[in-house]
Amino acid sequence: MHIWVDADACPLVIKEILFRAAERSQIPMTLVANQPLRTPRSALIRTLQVPRGFDVADNEIAKRLAPGDLVVTADI
């Protein structure tokens, strides 16, 4: 299982909840955004920067996800 987050419009309070959940459950998480993001130091949490554009982050997540993964997005 992997947690994928469309982080461009994700509120900070939600990201903080997801950071804690990933650490507590030991599930890797990737935040996908078109700008650099600050995240806590963790081997489980990483970021992936994509180019700007309509649905670019969503499309990147859709290409990488696998059955059983959790996707957090407001777009799709």
Short mmCIF file of N, CA, C and O in Angstrom, two decimals:
data_model
loop_
_atom_site.label_atom_id
_atom_site.label_comp_id
_atom_site.label_asym_id
_atom_site.label_seq_id
_atom_site.Cartn_x
_atom_site.Cartn_y
_atom_site.Cartn_z
N MET A 1 0.85 -1.19 0.00
CA MET A 1 0.00 0.00 0.00
C MET A 1 0.88 1.23 0.00
O MET A 1 1.96 1.26 0.59
N HIS A 2 0.39 2.26 -0.66
CA HIS A 2 1.09 3.54 -0.76
C HIS A 2 0.04 4.64 -0.71
O HIS A 2 -1.05 4.46 -1.25
N ILE A 3 0.34 5.74 -0.08
CA ILE A 3 -0.56 6.89 -0.04
C ILE A 3 -0.04 7.91 -1.05
O ILE A 3 1.13 8.31 -0.99
N TRP A 4 -0.91 8.33 -1.97
CA TRP A 4 -0.58 9.35 -2.97
C TRP A 4 -1.43 10.58 -2.69
O TRP A 4 -2.65 10.47 -2.50
N VAL A 5 -0.80 11.76 -2.67
CA VAL A 5 -1.51 13.00 -2.35
C VAL A 5 -1.28 14.01 -3.46
O VAL A 5 -0.14 14.33 -3.80
N ASP A 6 -2.38 14.52 -4.04
CA ASP A 6 -2.30 15.67 -4.94
C ASP A 6 -2.14 16.87 -4.02
O ASP A 6 -3.11 17.37 -3.45
N ALA A 7 -0.92 17.30 -3.83
CA ALA A 7 -0.60 18.27 -2.78
C ALA A 7 -0.74 19.72 -3.22
O ALA A 7 -0.58 20.62 -2.39
N ASP A 8 -1.02 20.00 -4.49
CA ASP A 8 -1.11 21.38 -4.94
C ASP A 8 -2.17 22.18 -4.18
O ASP A 8 -1.93 23.30 -3.78
N ALA A 9 -3.33 21.61 -3.98
CA ALA A 9 -4.41 22.34 -3.32
C ALA A 9 -4.77 21.73 -1.97
O ALA A 9 -5.75 22.14 -1.35
N CYS A 10 -4.00 20.77 -1.51
CA CYS A 10 -4.29 20.11 -0.24
C CYS A 10 -3.97 21.06 0.92
O CYS A 10 -2.84 21.55 1.03
N PRO A 11 -4.95 21.32 1.78
CA PRO A 11 -4.69 22.22 2.92
C PRO A 11 -3.60 21.67 3.83
O PRO A 11 -3.46 20.45 4.01
N LEU A 12 -2.84 22.56 4.43
CA LEU A 12 -1.75 22.19 5.31
C LEU A 12 -2.22 21.30 6.46
O LEU A 12 -1.56 20.33 6.81
N VAL A 13 -3.37 21.60 7.03
CA VAL A 13 -3.87 20.80 8.16
C VAL A 13 -4.10 19.35 7.73
O VAL A 13 -3.82 18.42 8.48
N ILE A 14 -4.55 19.13 6.51
CA ILE A 14 -4.76 17.77 6.00
C ILE A 14 -3.42 17.09 5.76
O ILE A 14 -3.24 15.90 6.10
N LYS A 15 -2.46 17.82 5.20
CA LYS A 15 -1.12 17.24 5.00
C LYS A 15 -0.52 16.80 6.33
O LYS A 15 0.08 15.73 6.42
N GLU A 16 -0.68 17.61 7.36
CA GLU A 16 -0.14 17.27 8.68
C GLU A 16 -0.78 16.00 9.24
O GLU A 16 -0.11 15.16 9.83
N ILE A 17 -2.09 15.85 9.04
CA ILE A 17 -2.78 14.64 9.47
C ILE A 17 -2.23 13.43 8.70
O ILE A 17 -1.97 12.37 9.28
N LEU A 18 -2.03 13.60 7.39
CA LEU A 18 -1.50 12.51 6.57
C LEU A 18 -0.07 12.15 6.95
O LEU A 18 0.29 10.96 6.95
N PHE A 19 0.75 13.15 7.29
CA PHE A 19 2.13 12.88 7.74
C PHE A 19 2.09 11.97 8.97
O PHE A 19 2.81 10.97 9.04
N ARG A 20 1.26 12.34 9.94
CA ARG A 20 1.18 11.55 11.17
C ARG A 20 0.64 10.15 10.90
O ARG A 20 1.13 9.16 11.45
N ALA A 21 -0.37 10.04 10.03
CA ALA A 21 -0.96 8.74 9.71
C ALA A 21 0.06 7.83 9.02
O ALA A 21 0.14 6.64 9.31
N ALA A 22 0.83 8.39 8.09
CA ALA A 22 1.84 7.59 7.39
C ALA A 22 2.89 7.07 8.38
O ALA A 22 3.27 5.90 8.32
N GLU A 23 3.34 7.91 9.26
CA GLU A 23 4.33 7.49 10.25
C GLU A 23 3.75 6.45 11.21
O GLU A 23 4.39 5.45 11.50
N ARG A 24 2.55 6.71 11.70
CA ARG A 24 1.94 5.81 12.68
C ARG A 24 1.70 4.42 12.07
O ARG A 24 1.94 3.40 12.69
N SER A 25 1.23 4.40 10.80
CA SER A 25 0.90 3.13 10.16
C SER A 25 2.06 2.54 9.37
O SER A 25 1.93 1.43 8.84
N GLN A 26 3.17 3.29 9.27
CA GLN A 26 4.36 2.84 8.53
C GLN A 26 4.03 2.55 7.06
O GLN A 26 4.52 1.58 6.48
N ILE A 27 3.21 3.44 6.46
CA ILE A 27 2.85 3.33 5.05
C ILE A 27 3.55 4.45 4.29
O ILE A 27 3.46 5.61 4.67
N PRO A 28 4.26 4.11 3.21
CA PRO A 28 4.93 5.16 2.44
C PRO A 28 3.93 6.12 1.80
O PRO A 28 2.82 5.71 1.41
N MET A 29 4.31 7.38 1.70
CA MET A 29 3.44 8.42 1.15
C MET A 29 4.24 9.30 0.20
O MET A 29 5.38 9.66 0.50
N THR A 30 3.63 9.65 -0.92
CA THR A 30 4.23 10.58 -1.87
C THR A 30 3.27 11.73 -2.10
O THR A 30 2.10 11.53 -2.41
N LEU A 31 3.80 12.95 -1.95
CA LEU A 31 3.03 14.16 -2.25
C LEU A 31 3.47 14.64 -3.63
O LEU A 31 4.66 14.84 -3.87
N VAL A 32 2.51 14.81 -4.53
CA VAL A 32 2.78 15.22 -5.90
C VAL A 32 2.29 16.65 -6.06
O VAL A 32 1.13 16.96 -5.76
N ALA A 33 3.18 17.53 -6.54
CA ALA A 33 2.82 18.94 -6.68
C ALA A 33 3.68 19.58 -7.76
O ALA A 33 4.71 19.05 -8.15
N ASN A 34 3.24 20.76 -8.20
CA ASN A 34 4.00 21.47 -9.23
C ASN A 34 4.95 22.50 -8.63
O ASN A 34 5.47 23.34 -9.35
N GLN A 35 5.16 22.42 -7.33
CA GLN A 35 6.10 23.33 -6.67
C GLN A 35 6.80 22.56 -5.55
O GLN A 35 6.30 21.54 -5.10
N PRO A 36 7.96 23.02 -5.12
CA PRO A 36 8.65 22.33 -4.02
C PRO A 36 7.81 22.37 -2.75
O PRO A 36 7.11 23.34 -2.48
N LEU A 37 7.85 21.29 -1.98
CA LEU A 37 7.09 21.19 -0.74
C LEU A 37 8.02 20.92 0.43
O LEU A 37 9.05 20.28 0.27
N ARG A 38 7.60 21.39 1.59
CA ARG A 38 8.33 21.08 2.83
C ARG A 38 7.61 19.92 3.50
O ARG A 38 6.39 19.96 3.68
N THR A 39 8.38 18.92 3.86
CA THR A 39 7.81 17.77 4.55
C THR A 39 8.69 17.43 5.75
O THR A 39 9.86 17.81 5.79
N PRO A 40 8.15 16.68 6.68
CA PRO A 40 8.98 16.25 7.80
C PRO A 40 10.05 15.27 7.31
O PRO A 40 9.87 14.60 6.31
N ARG A 41 11.16 15.20 8.06
CA ARG A 41 12.21 14.23 7.73
C ARG A 41 11.65 12.84 8.04
O ARG A 41 11.28 12.56 9.18
N SER A 42 11.58 12.02 7.02
CA SER A 42 11.05 10.68 7.19
C SER A 42 11.46 9.83 6.00
O SER A 42 11.44 10.30 4.86
N ALA A 43 11.77 8.59 6.27
CA ALA A 43 12.06 7.66 5.18
C ALA A 43 10.79 7.25 4.45
O ALA A 43 10.85 6.72 3.35
N LEU A 44 9.64 7.52 5.05
CA LEU A 44 8.36 7.12 4.46
C LEU A 44 7.72 8.20 3.61
O LEU A 44 6.83 7.91 2.80
N ILE A 45 8.11 9.46 3.79
CA ILE A 45 7.43 10.57 3.13
C ILE A 45 8.36 11.20 2.11
O ILE A 45 9.48 11.60 2.43
N ARG A 46 7.88 11.28 0.88
CA ARG A 46 8.68 11.91 -0.17
C ARG A 46 7.79 12.80 -1.04
O ARG A 46 6.57 12.74 -0.95
N THR A 47 8.43 13.61 -1.85
CA THR A 47 7.70 14.49 -2.75
C THR A 47 8.11 14.19 -4.19
O THR A 47 9.19 13.68 -4.45
N LEU A 48 7.22 14.52 -5.09
CA LEU A 48 7.47 14.39 -6.51
C LEU A 48 6.99 15.67 -7.17
O LEU A 48 5.80 16.00 -7.08
N GLN A 49 7.91 16.43 -7.76
CA GLN A 49 7.54 17.68 -8.41
C GLN A 49 7.27 17.41 -9.89
O GLN A 49 8.05 16.76 -10.57
N VAL A 50 6.11 17.91 -10.36
CA VAL A 50 5.70 17.75 -11.75
C VAL A 50 5.57 19.14 -12.38
O VAL A 50 5.46 20.14 -11.67
N PRO A 51 5.53 19.23 -13.71
CA PRO A 51 5.35 20.52 -14.35
C PRO A 51 3.96 21.10 -14.05
O PRO A 51 3.03 20.37 -13.72
N ARG A 52 3.85 22.40 -14.20
CA ARG A 52 2.55 23.06 -14.04
C ARG A 52 1.64 22.65 -15.19
O ARG A 52 2.10 22.37 -16.28
N GLY A 53 0.35 22.64 -14.93
CA GLY A 53 -0.61 22.34 -15.98
C GLY A 53 -1.84 21.66 -15.40
O GLY A 53 -1.84 21.12 -14.29
N PHE A 54 -2.89 21.68 -16.19
CA PHE A 54 -4.17 21.12 -15.80
C PHE A 54 -4.06 19.61 -15.61
O PHE A 54 -3.64 18.90 -16.53
N ASP A 55 -4.39 19.13 -14.43
CA ASP A 55 -4.41 17.70 -14.08
C ASP A 55 -3.07 16.99 -14.20
O ASP A 55 -3.02 15.76 -14.25
N VAL A 56 -1.95 17.72 -14.24
CA VAL A 56 -0.64 17.06 -14.37
C VAL A 56 -0.37 16.19 -13.15
O VAL A 56 0.05 15.03 -13.28
N ALA A 57 -0.62 16.70 -11.95
CA ALA A 57 -0.38 15.91 -10.74
C ALA A 57 -1.31 14.70 -10.71
O ALA A 57 -0.86 13.58 -10.41
N ASP A 58 -2.57 14.89 -11.02
CA ASP A 58 -3.52 13.77 -11.03
C ASP A 58 -3.10 12.70 -12.03
O ASP A 58 -3.16 11.50 -11.74
N ASN A 59 -2.69 13.11 -13.21
CA ASN A 59 -2.28 12.15 -14.24
C ASN A 59 -1.04 11.38 -13.82
O ASN A 59 -0.92 10.18 -14.08
N GLU A 60 -0.11 12.06 -13.14
CA GLU A 60 1.11 11.39 -12.67
C GLU A 60 0.76 10.36 -11.60
O GLU A 60 1.29 9.24 -11.60
N ILE A 61 -0.14 10.72 -10.71
CA ILE A 61 -0.58 9.78 -9.68
C ILE A 61 -1.25 8.58 -10.34
O ILE A 61 -0.97 7.42 -10.00
N ALA A 62 -2.14 8.83 -11.30
CA ALA A 62 -2.85 7.74 -11.98
C ALA A 62 -1.89 6.78 -12.67
O ALA A 62 -2.13 5.57 -12.70
N LYS A 63 -0.78 7.30 -13.21
CA LYS A 63 0.21 6.45 -13.88
C LYS A 63 0.95 5.56 -12.89
O LYS A 63 1.38 4.47 -13.25
N ARG A 64 1.11 6.01 -11.65
CA ARG A 64 1.97 5.32 -10.70
C ARG A 64 1.23 4.45 -9.68
O ARG A 64 1.84 3.61 -9.04
N LEU A 65 -0.06 4.66 -9.51
CA LEU A 65 -0.73 3.95 -8.44
C LEU A 65 -0.95 2.48 -8.77
O LEU A 65 -0.91 2.08 -9.93
N ALA A 66 -1.14 1.71 -7.72
CA ALA A 66 -1.35 0.26 -7.84
C ALA A 66 -2.60 -0.11 -7.03
O ALA A 66 -3.03 0.64 -6.15
N PRO A 67 -3.17 -1.29 -7.32
CA PRO A 67 -4.32 -1.72 -6.52
C PRO A 67 -3.98 -1.71 -5.03
O PRO A 67 -2.91 -2.13 -4.62
N GLY A 68 -4.92 -1.19 -4.25
CA GLY A 68 -4.72 -1.11 -2.81
C GLY A 68 -4.15 0.20 -2.32
O GLY A 68 -4.12 0.46 -1.13
N ASP A 69 -3.68 1.05 -3.24
CA ASP A 69 -3.15 2.35 -2.86
C ASP A 69 -4.28 3.29 -2.48
O ASP A 69 -5.43 3.13 -2.92
N LEU A 70 -3.96 4.29 -1.67
CA LEU A 70 -4.91 5.32 -1.27
C LEU A 70 -4.53 6.62 -1.97
O LEU A 70 -3.37 7.03 -1.93
N VAL A 71 -5.51 7.27 -2.63
CA VAL A 71 -5.27 8.53 -3.33
C VAL A 71 -6.08 9.62 -2.65
O VAL A 71 -7.29 9.46 -2.44
N VAL A 72 -5.42 10.73 -2.33
CA VAL A 72 -6.08 11.88 -1.72
C VAL A 72 -6.00 13.02 -2.71
O VAL A 72 -4.93 13.56 -2.98
N THR A 73 -7.16 13.40 -3.27
CA THR A 73 -7.24 14.48 -4.24
C THR A 73 -8.66 15.03 -4.26
O THR A 73 -9.60 14.29 -3.94
N ALA A 74 -8.80 16.26 -4.62
CA ALA A 74 -10.12 16.86 -4.75
C ALA A 74 -10.56 16.90 -6.22
O ALA A 74 -11.69 17.25 -6.51
N ASP A 75 -9.67 16.52 -7.12
CA ASP A 75 -9.93 16.69 -8.55
C ASP A 75 -10.61 15.51 -9.22
O ASP A 75 -11.40 15.69 -10.13
N ILE A 76 -10.23 14.31 -8.85
CA ILE A 76 -10.78 13.14 -9.56
C ILE A 76 -11.44 12.18 -8.59
O ILE A 76 -11.20 12.21 -7.41
#
